[in-house]
């Protein structure tokens, strides 16, 4: 519905190189509109509107004239009265003139300033009715011609009726009460007139269309901050709109809504933080006591085994709680990834050392290869979040390969000022369906801009969080499995 | 000496408003060999225990504090305790149910010596406590026995099995101490540099030089180290005997 805006968006899309989508997730793009179709439709619409206007105008004209006609029905109009009086004047035996009753009624119904006189063949006044003093006199035939041509004697509008006996009846109204005009056309040109009318209508339509396009553009311009704000809101960002004029209220409302969403988000984040906080203390007891039982030598072996299972599961809950907290931070915090100078080499080394120090390298021997040119490079971001990506990838390799496998971690420069962190294992890998399922979940999280959307029938957030964190740092997360082993790569821009 | 190669004589106060958790932590510490562990369930209770211990002339050597407590949180309790002259330098370790980095910064800037997030594995807790105590209470008799020598950490003297002796420089001693505190575990180059120079960056080459010289003093065959082992790409690990 908004063609120019869309066109600009399309142009912008075309102009920007395919960079990794920014944090907050890709939105569904609107389809571009066929401009020719749009124009045809609009012009047609305007032709229609113009036609309707003309029909309505004609109808109104007809209505008004009919109204006027009927309104005058009570009285006679001067030209009708002229005819009536002119026809009915009769000279009696004694030489005096008289009008019929009908003609007298017609005269009486005229306005107060009206008058009448009969000029005989010699130009003398033979009969008169309310004749103004000024008009008393003799009228030569050429006077009568002039009167007939101009319809005026001085400022008196005058109608004229030539009787069969050669006398002329003049009937007039008060000074300057009437206006006369005559139309003169060459008859052959008259045929062109419908064409001219059509042309006029076309020009009218054009003017209207320009007006329409202009107002539309203006409306779009004033609406743009609103659409921008809505876009920001849909990305989960705060929007503040200050508009002037008619749209000021809409702007204020939008700002209010944005603030409300922000409040809700922070309340939700606070709640999640609180819940995870409250889970941790009892969980410490569960894990600690289970560990104590698992280590007691005076307890039967199977009980110790159960206790250590409780301990492992407890630690799994702890990991889930941490994931939940991280997800809440990423989803609801205005600026999730604190930007500090982080050494990826250090993050990688720490995570690998932790893996080995915690004793995992017996079943999951690990090699760490940090490319020399990448070891002294920084990225801008949040060290804790980046550490989580490494921890999640290492945990992912362990969880999916209970039989054990070797893990290779590497940090190396990638194309175009990027750094690639890769965690690859030679374990059982993932099937095409499994890969598709993970990709679908990540896509869902990207589209909605919230990690929560990735939670569905499948549980756990590990790789979804890795993707989200990579994107929050302006990076990309990719993974593949050739059926034998699984390889995941986070590509991050250098600081 | 306990399993962590440390005196178990230290008197420790555990403060947590969750009674069961405090008791559990105390049990964990006792099982790890620290027998003189007391428990307080609130900050006021902790303060009175601390004062009582002071009047007895048997003050605490370590505090294990919960961050979130109803009357007074762990941070405030620590600053109160640190204001007592006798405890100005007593180490403290926080137990917290939060994992936000701001907590970490807040706790450490107050002078907390370490930080353990709940839930924790008992082993992790005892390792951290042992490390804090080792760091804060250097022992007169600190002998480190390695494959080719014993090192007296107090005098920085190396007595090799072939009868020769060597003296460690200050930095070499520091390096060895960092590794000894984490004996058997990898310490990343970043971790070592931070401990030795306070910063991670641009010290890797000097670290390698120090390692080389240290190996010449403590290894029987410096090109095939048996005690100060390189973990390729990550850092170093000290292998102790026994």
XYZ file of C-alpha atoms in Angstrom, chain A residues 273 276-278 280-281 283-289 291-292 295-296 311 314-315 318 321-322 325-326 338 341 343 345-350 352-353 356-358 361 366-370 375-376 378 382 384, chain B residues 16 18 20-24 27-28 31 66 68 96-102 104 117-124 182 184-191 194 199-204 231-235 237:
100
model
C 16.582 -13.864 37.064
C 16.876 -18.927 38.521
C 18.342 -17.355 41.619
C 15.830 -19.153 43.794
C 20.247 -22.268 42.618
C 20.323 -22.400 46.417
C 20.018 -27.052 43.894
C 23.317 -26.504 45.711
C 21.972 -28.638 48.526
C 20.766 -31.366 46.175
C 24.059 -31.495 44.327
C 26.168 -31.186 47.455
C 24.359 -33.851 49.440
C 27.945 -35.746 46.075
C 28.491 -36.453 49.747
C 31.657 -40.335 47.998
C 30.848 -42.249 51.143
C 24.458 -34.968 41.204
C 21.446 -31.434 39.298
C 24.350 -29.952 37.416
C 22.146 -25.705 36.777
C 19.098 -22.317 34.518
C 22.186 -20.550 33.276
C 19.243 -16.599 32.317
C 21.451 -15.989 29.311
C 28.361 -5.558 26.754
C 37.692 -5.680 24.344
C 40.552 -11.679 23.535
C 42.284 -16.547 22.217
C 41.879 -16.223 25.956
C 38.232 -17.269 25.846
C 39.124 -20.336 23.785
C 42.059 -21.278 26.015
C 39.995 -20.859 29.187
C 39.587 -25.740 26.703
C 41.553 -25.671 29.960
C 40.611 -30.694 30.576
C 40.792 -29.571 34.221
C 37.332 -30.951 34.840
C 39.775 -35.135 28.346
C 40.981 -32.154 23.132
C 43.450 -30.292 20.991
C 43.500 -26.542 20.810
C 45.037 -24.805 17.844
C 45.269 -21.046 18.036
C 46.199 -14.892 19.050
C 46.643 -11.176 19.628
C 40.390 -8.663 19.898
C 30.831 -9.709 26.191
C 30.913 -14.065 29.597
C 24.495 -18.390 54.822
C 19.934 -21.057 54.359
C 20.921 -26.486 55.599
C 23.211 -25.095 52.967
C 25.503 -23.535 55.562
C 25.656 -26.831 57.400
C 26.372 -28.668 54.193
C 30.383 -30.606 56.343
C 32.105 -30.413 52.999
C 35.349 -33.781 55.136
C 26.490 -15.906 50.946
C 21.972 -12.581 49.370
C 26.277 -16.598 45.157
C 23.134 -17.633 43.366
C 23.638 -14.928 40.795
C 25.816 -15.269 37.763
C 25.792 -11.750 36.428
C 29.250 -10.332 35.905
C 28.408 -7.168 37.825
C 31.613 -10.621 40.304
C 28.431 -19.719 41.810
C 25.662 -21.900 43.174
C 25.169 -24.716 42.571
C 28.741 -25.875 42.948
C 30.349 -29.255 43.152
C 31.882 -29.797 46.624
C 35.222 -30.522 45.003
C 35.220 -27.149 43.264
C 46.855 -25.307 40.710
C 47.700 -31.056 38.351
C 45.524 -28.542 36.531
C 46.176 -26.553 33.408
C 46.825 -22.878 33.989
C 46.340 -20.957 30.751
C 49.023 -18.561 29.556
C 46.476 -15.808 30.131
C 46.008 -16.874 33.732
C 47.682 -12.080 34.762
C 47.785 -8.226 32.475
C 47.343 -10.845 29.843
C 48.727 -9.214 26.811
C 52.120 -9.048 25.210
C 53.853 -11.055 27.931
C 53.707 -14.425 26.254
C 49.801 -28.175 27.285
C 49.995 -27.239 23.658
C 47.985 -24.206 22.720
C 46.606 -23.710 26.221
C 49.185 -23.204 28.921
C 50.670 -27.698 34.174
